[in-house]
PDB file of C-alpha atoms in Angstrom:
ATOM      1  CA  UNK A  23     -13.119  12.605  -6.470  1.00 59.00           C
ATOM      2  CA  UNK A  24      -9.870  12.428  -4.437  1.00 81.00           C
ATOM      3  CA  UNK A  25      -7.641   9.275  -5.090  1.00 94.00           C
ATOM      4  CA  UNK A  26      -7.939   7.126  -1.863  1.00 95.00           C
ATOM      5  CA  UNK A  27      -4.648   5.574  -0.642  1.00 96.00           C
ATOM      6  CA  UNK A  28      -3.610   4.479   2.791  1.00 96.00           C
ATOM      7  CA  UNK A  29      -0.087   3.903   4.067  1.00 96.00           C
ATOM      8  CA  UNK A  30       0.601   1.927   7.149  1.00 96.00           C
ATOM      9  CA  UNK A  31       1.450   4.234  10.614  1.00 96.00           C
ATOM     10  CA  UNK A  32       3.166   3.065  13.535  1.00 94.00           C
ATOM     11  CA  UNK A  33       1.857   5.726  15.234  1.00 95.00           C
ATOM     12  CA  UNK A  34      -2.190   5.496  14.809  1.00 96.00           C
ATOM     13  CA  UNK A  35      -1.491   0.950  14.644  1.00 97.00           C
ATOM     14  CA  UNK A  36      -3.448  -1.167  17.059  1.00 97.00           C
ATOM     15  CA  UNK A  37      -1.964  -4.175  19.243  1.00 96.00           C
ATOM     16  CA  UNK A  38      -2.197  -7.106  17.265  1.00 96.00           C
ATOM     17  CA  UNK A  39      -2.162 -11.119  18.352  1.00 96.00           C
ATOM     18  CA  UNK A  40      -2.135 -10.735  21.830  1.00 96.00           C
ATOM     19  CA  UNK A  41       0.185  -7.507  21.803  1.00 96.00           C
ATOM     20  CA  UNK A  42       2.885  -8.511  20.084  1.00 96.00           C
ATOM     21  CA  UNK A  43       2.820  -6.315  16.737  1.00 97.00           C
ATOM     22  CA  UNK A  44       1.019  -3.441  15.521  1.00 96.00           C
ATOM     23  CA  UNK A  45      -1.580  -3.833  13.141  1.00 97.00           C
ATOM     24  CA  UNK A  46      -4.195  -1.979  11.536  1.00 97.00           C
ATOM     25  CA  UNK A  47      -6.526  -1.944   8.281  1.00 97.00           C
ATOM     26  CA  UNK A  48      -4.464  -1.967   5.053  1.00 98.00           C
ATOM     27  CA  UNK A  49      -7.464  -1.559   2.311  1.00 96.00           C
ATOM     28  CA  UNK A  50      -8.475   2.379   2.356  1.00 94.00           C
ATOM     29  CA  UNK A  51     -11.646   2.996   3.935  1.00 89.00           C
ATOM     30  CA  UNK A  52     -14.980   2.233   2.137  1.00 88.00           C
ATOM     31  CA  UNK A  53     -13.356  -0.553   0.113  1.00 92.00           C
ATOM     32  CA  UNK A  54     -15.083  -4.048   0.335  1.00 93.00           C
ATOM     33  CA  UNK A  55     -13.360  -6.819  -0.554  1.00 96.00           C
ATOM     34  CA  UNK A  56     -13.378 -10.983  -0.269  1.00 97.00           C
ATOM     35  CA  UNK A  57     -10.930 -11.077   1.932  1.00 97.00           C
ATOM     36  CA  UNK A  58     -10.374  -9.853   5.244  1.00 97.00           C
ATOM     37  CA  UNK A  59      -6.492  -7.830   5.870  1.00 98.00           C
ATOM     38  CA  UNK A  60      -4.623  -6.587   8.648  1.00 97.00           C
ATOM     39  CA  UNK A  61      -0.667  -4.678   8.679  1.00 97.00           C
ATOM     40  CA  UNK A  62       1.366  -6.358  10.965  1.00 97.00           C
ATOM     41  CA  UNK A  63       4.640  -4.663  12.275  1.00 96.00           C
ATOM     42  CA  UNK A  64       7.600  -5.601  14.604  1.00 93.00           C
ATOM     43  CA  UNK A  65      10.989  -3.927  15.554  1.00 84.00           C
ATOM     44  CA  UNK A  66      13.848  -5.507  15.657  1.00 81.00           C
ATOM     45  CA  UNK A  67      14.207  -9.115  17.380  1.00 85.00           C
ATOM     46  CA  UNK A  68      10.007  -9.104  18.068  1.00 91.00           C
ATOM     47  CA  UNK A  69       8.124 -12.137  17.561  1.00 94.00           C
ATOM     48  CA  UNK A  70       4.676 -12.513  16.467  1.00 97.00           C
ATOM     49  CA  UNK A  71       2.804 -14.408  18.639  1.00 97.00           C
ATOM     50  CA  UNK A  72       1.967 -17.699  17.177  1.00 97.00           C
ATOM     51  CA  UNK A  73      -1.310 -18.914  15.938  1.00 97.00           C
ATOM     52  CA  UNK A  74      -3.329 -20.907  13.012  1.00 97.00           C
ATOM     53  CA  UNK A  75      -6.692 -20.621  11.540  1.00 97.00           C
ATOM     54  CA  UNK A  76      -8.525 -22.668   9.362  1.00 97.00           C
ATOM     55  CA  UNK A  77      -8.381 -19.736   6.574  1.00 98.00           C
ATOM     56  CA  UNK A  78      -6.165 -19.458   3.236  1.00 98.00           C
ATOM     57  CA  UNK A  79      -3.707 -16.352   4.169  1.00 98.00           C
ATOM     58  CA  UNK A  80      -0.684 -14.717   2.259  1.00 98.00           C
ATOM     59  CA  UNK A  81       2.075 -12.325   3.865  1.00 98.00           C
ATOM     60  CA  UNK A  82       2.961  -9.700   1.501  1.00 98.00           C
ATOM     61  CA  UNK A  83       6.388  -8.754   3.060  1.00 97.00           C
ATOM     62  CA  UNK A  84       6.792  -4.651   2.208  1.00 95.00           C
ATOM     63  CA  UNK A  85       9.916  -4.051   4.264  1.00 92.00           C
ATOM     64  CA  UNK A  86      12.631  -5.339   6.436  1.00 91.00           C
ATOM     65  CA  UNK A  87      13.917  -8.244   7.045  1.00 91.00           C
ATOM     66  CA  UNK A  88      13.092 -11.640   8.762  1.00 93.00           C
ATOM     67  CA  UNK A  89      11.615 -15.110   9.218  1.00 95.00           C
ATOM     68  CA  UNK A  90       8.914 -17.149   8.699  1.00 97.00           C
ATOM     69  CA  UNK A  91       7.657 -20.205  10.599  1.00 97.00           C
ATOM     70  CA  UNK A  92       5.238 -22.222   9.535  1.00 96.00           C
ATOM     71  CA  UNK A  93       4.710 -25.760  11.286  1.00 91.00           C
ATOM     72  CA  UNK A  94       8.422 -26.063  12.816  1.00 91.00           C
ATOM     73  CA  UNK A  95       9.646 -24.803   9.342  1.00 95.00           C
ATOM     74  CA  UNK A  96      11.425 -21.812   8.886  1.00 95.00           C
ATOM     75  CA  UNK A  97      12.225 -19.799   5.796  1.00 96.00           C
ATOM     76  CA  UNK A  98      14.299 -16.214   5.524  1.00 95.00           C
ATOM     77  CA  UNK A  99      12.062 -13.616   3.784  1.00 96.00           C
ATOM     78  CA  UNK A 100      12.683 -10.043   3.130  1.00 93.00           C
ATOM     79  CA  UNK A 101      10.835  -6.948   1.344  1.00 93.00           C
ATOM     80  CA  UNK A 102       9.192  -8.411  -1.843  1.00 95.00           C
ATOM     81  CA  UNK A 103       8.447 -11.722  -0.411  1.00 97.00           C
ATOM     82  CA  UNK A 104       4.595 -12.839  -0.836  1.00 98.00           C
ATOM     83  CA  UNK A 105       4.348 -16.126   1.472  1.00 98.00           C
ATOM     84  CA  UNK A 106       1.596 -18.569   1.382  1.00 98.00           C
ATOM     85  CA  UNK A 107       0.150 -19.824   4.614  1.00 98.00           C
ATOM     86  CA  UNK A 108      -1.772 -23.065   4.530  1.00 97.00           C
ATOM     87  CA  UNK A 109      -5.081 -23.488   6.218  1.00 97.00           C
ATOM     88  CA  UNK A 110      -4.665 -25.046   9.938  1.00 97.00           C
ATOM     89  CA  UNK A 111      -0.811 -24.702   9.794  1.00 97.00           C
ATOM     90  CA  UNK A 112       0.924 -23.481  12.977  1.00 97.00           C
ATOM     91  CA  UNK A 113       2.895 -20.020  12.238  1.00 98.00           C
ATOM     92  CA  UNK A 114       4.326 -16.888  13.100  1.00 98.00           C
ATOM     93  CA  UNK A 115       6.805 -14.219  11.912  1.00 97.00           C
ATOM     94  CA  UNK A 116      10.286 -12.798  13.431  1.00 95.00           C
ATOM     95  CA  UNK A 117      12.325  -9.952  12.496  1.00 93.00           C
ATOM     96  CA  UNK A 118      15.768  -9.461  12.361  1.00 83.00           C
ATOM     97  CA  UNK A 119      18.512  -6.832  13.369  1.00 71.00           C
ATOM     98  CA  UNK A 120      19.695  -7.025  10.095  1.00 69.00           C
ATOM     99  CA  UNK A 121      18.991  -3.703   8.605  1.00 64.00           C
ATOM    100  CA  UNK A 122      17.334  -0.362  10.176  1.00 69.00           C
ATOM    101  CA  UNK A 123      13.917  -1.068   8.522  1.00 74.00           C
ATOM    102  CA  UNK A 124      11.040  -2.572  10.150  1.00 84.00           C
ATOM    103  CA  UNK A 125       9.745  -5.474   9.302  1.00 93.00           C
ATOM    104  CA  UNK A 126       6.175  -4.739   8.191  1.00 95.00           C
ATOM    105  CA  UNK A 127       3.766  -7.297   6.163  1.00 97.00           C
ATOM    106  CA  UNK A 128       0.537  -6.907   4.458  1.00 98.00           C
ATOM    107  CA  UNK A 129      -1.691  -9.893   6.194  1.00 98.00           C
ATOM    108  CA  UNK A 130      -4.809 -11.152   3.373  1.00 98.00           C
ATOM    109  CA  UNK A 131      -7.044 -14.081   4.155  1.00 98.00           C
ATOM    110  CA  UNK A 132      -9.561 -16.141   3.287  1.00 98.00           C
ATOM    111  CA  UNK A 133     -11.944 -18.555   3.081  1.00 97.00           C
ATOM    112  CA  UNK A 134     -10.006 -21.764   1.967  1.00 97.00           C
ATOM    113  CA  UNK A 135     -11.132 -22.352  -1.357  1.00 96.00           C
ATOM    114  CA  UNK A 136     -10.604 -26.144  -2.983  1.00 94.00           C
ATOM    115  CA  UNK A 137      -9.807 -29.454  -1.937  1.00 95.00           C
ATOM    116  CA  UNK A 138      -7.058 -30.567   1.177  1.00 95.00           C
ATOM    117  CA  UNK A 139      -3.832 -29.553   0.449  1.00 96.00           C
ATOM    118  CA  UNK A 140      -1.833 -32.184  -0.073  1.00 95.00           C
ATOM    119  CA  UNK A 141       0.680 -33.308   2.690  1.00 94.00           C
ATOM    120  CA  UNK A 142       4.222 -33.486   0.666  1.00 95.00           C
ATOM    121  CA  UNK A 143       3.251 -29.417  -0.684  1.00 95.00           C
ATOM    122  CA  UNK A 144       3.038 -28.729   2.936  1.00 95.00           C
ATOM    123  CA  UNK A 145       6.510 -30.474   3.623  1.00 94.00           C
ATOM    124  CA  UNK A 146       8.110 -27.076   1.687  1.00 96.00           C
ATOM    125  CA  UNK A 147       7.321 -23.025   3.114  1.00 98.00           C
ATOM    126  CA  UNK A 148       5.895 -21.469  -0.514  1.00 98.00           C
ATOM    127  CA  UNK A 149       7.347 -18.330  -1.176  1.00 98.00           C
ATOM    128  CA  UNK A 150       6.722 -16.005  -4.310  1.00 98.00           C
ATOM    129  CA  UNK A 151       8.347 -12.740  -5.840  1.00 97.00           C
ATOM    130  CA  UNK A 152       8.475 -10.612  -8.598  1.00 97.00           C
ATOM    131  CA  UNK A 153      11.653 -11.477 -10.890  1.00 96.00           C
ATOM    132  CA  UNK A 154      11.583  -9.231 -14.067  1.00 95.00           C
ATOM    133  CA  UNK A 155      13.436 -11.977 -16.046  1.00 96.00           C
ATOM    134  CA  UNK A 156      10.473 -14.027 -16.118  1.00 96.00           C
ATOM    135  CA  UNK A 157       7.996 -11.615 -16.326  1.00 98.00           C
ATOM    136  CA  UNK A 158       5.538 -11.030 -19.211  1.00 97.00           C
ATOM    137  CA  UNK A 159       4.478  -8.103 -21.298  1.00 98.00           C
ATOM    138  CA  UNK A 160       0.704  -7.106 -20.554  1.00 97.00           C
ATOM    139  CA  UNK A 161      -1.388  -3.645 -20.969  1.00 96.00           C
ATOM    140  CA  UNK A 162      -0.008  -3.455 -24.587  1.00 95.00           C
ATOM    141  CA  UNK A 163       3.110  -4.446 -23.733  1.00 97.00           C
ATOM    142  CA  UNK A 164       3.213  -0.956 -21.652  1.00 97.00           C
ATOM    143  CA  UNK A 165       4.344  -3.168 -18.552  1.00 97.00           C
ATOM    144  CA  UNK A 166       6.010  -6.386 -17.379  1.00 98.00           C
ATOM    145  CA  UNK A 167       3.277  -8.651 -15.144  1.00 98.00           C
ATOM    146  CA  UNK A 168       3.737 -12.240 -13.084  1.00 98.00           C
ATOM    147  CA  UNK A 169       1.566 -13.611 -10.510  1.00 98.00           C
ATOM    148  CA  UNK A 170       1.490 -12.536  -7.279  1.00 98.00           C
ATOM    149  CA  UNK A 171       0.568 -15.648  -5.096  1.00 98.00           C
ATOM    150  CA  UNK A 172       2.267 -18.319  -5.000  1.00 98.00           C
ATOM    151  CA  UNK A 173       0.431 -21.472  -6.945  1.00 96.00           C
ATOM    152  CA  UNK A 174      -0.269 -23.520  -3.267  1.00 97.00           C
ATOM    153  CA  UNK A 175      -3.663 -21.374  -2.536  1.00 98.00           C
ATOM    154  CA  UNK A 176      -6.678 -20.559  -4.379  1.00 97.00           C
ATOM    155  CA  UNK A 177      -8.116 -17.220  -4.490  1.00 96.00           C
ATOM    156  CA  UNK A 178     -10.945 -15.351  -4.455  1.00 97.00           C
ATOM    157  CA  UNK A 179      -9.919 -12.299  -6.247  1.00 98.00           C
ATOM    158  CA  UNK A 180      -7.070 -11.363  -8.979  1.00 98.00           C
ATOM    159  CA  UNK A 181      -3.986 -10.749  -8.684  1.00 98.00           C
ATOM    160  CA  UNK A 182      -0.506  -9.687 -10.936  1.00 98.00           C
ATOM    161  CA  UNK A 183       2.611  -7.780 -10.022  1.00 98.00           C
ATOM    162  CA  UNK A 184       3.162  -4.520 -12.220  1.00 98.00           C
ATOM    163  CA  UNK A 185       6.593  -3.117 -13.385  1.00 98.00           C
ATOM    164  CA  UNK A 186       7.258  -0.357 -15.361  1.00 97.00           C
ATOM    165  CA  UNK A 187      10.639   1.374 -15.383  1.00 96.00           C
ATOM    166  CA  UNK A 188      12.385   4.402 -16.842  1.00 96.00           C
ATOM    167  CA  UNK A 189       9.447   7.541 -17.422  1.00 95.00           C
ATOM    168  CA  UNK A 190       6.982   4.766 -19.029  1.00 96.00           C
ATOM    169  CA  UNK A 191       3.673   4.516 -18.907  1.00 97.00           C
ATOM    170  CA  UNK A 192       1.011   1.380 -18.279  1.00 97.00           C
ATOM    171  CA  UNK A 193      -1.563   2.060 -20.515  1.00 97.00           C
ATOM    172  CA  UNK A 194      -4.767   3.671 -19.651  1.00 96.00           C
ATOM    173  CA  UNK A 195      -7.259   1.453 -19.268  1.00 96.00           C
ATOM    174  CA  UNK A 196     -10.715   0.287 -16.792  1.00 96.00           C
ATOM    175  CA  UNK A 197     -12.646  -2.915 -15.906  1.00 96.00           C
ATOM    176  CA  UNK A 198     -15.989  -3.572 -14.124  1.00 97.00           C
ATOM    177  CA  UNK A 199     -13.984  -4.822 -11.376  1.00 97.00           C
ATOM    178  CA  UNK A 200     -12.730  -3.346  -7.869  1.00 97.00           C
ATOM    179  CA  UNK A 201      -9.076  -3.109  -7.359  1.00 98.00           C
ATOM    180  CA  UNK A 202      -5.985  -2.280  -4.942  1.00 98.00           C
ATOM    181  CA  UNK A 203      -2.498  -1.926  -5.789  1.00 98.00           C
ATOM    182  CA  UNK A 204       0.140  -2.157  -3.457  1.00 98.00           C
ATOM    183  CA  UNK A 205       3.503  -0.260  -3.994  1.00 97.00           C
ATOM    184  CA  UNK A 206       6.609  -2.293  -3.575  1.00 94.00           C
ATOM    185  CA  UNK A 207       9.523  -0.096  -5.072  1.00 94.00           C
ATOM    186  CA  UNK A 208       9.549   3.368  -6.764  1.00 95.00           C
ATOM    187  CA  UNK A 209       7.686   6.954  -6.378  1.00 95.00           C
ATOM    188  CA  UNK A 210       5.938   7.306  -9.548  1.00 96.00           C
ATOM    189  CA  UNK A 211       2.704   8.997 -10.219  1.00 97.00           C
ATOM    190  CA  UNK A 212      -1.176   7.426 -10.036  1.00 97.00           C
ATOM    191  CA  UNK A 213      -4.110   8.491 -12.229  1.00 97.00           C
ATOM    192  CA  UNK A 214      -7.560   7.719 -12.094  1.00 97.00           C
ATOM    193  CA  UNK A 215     -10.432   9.239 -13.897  1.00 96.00           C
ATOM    194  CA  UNK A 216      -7.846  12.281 -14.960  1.00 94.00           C
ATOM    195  CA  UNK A 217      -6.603  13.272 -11.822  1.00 96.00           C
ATOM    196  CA  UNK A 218      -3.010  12.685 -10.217  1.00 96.00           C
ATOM    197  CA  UNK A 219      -0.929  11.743  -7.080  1.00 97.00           C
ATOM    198  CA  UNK A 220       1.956  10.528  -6.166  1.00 97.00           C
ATOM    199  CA  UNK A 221       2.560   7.199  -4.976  1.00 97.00           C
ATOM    200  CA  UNK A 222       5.619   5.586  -3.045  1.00 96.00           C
ATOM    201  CA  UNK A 223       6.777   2.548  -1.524  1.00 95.00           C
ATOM    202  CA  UNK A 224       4.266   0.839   1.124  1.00 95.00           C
ATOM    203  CA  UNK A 225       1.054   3.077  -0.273  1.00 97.00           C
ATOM    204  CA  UNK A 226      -1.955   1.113  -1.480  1.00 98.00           C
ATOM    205  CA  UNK A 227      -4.153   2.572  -3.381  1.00 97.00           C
ATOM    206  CA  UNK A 228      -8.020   1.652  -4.416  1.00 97.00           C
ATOM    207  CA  UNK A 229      -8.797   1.997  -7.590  1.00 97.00           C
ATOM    208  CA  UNK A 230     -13.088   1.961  -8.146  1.00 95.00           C
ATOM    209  CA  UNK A 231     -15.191  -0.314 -10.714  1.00 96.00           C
ATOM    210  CA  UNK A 232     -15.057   1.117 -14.409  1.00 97.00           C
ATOM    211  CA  UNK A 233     -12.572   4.037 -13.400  1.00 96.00           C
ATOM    212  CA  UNK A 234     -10.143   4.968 -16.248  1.00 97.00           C
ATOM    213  CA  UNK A 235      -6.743   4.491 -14.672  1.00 97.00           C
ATOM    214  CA  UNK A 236      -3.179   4.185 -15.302  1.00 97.00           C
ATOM    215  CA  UNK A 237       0.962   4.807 -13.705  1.00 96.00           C
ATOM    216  CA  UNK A 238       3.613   6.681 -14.583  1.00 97.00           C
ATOM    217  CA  UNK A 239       7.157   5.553 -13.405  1.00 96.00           C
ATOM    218  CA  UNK A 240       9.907   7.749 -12.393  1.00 93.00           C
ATOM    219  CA  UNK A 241      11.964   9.177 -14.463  1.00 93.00           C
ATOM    220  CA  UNK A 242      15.155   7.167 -13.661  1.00 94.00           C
ATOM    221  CA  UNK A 243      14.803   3.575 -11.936  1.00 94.00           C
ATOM    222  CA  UNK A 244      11.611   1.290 -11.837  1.00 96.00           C
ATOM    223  CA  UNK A 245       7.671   1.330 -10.304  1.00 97.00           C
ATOM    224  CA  UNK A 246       7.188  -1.972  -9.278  1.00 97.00           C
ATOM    225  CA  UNK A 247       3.111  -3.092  -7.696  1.00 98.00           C
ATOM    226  CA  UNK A 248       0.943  -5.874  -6.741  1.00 98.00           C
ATOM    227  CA  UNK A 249      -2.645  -5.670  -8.182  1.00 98.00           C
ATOM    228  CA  UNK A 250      -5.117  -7.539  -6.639  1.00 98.00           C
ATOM    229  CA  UNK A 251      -8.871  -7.094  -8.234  1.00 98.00           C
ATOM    230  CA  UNK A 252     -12.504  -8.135  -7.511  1.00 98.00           C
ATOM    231  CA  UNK A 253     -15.894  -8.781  -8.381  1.00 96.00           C
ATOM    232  CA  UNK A 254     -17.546  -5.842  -6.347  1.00 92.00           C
ATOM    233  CA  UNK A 255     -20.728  -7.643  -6.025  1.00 85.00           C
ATOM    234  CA  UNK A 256     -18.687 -10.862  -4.476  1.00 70.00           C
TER     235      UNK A 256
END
């Protein structure tokens, strides 16, 4: 069984929100999950054009630089960001000139999933990254994990940042449930069921229900990934 991983590409991407980004799917083909999920892309000074929905959504920011807008307020976000977008709330993203990277996002959404939320969180943009300092051993203590969205939405499916660093190695391990992880930092090495790939920065990679799997980091510097995993019958 080949690993399945997909990688965003400017050149195959779709117009998105009335033309102004590219887009296209971010889960690797066949994969099912509770949530719906879309790339979006812009060069440097584009806008997104702006919009609101009565779904949950999170921006996983994967590189570049920028801002967010949500509801007249704006917030300066870069690569590692994970943003939280409120059900019904006015937003859109801009990129900067800063840097020579594009500013390209990981879009999931949802469903909103509990009560209102309440009006003074919404008074705040809710931004969430992975900061090793406060991060806790898990797989054995083979890795450091934290939470991946931030604690103003609900969700439907699992989620925990990975870091490993240094030639280590999470532990092997498998669950009855589906699962993605996307690559923030780091080319390291995948395995699932025995067999390898490599894996780099922007790749997400589907991991299937009960398969053994596990990562290797490089051998200098760290592997850091979001998880997100899902009942397959949900």
């Amino acid at each position: 069984m080949a690993i399945s991983i997909r990688k965003f590409d400017p050149e195959t991407a779709g117009l998105g929100h009335w033309g102004t980004i590219l887009a296209s799917d971010v889960l690797p083909e066949g994969i099912k999950a509770p949530f719906e999920h879309q790339y979006g892309y812009l060069r440097n000074n584009g806008t997104m054009g702006g919009h609101a929905h009565p779904t949950d959504e999170i921006y996983i920011v994967l590189s570049g630089t920028g801002y967010v807008v949500v509801n007249g307020k704006n917030k300066a976000v870069r690569a590692g960001d994970v943003i939280a977008i409120p059900p019904n709330e006015w937003h859109t993203m801009m990129c900067t000139d800063r840097d020579e990277a594009p500013f390209l996002w990981a879009a999931l959404w949802w469903e909103h999933i509990g009560p209102p939320i309440p009006q003074e969180a919404l008074k705040t943009i809710h931004v969430r990254r992975f900061e090793k300092e406060k991060a806790q051993a898990a797989h054995g203590g083979t890795i450091l994990a934290a939470p991946v969205v931030p604690d103003l939405l609900q969700c439907p499916f699992g989620h925990a940042y990975g870091y490993v660093e240094n030639g280590g190695v999470m532990e092997e391990h498998a669950h009855p449930t589906v699962e993605i992880y996307v690559v923030y930092e780091g080319n390291g090495t995948i395995v699932i069921d025995g067999e390898e790939a490599p894996i780099g920065p922007g790749d997400v990679i589907a991991i299937p229900s009960n398969a053994q799997h596990s990562l290797k980091a490089p051998a200098q510097g760290g592997l850091l990934w979001a998880a997100f995993w899902w009942d397959p019958q949900a």
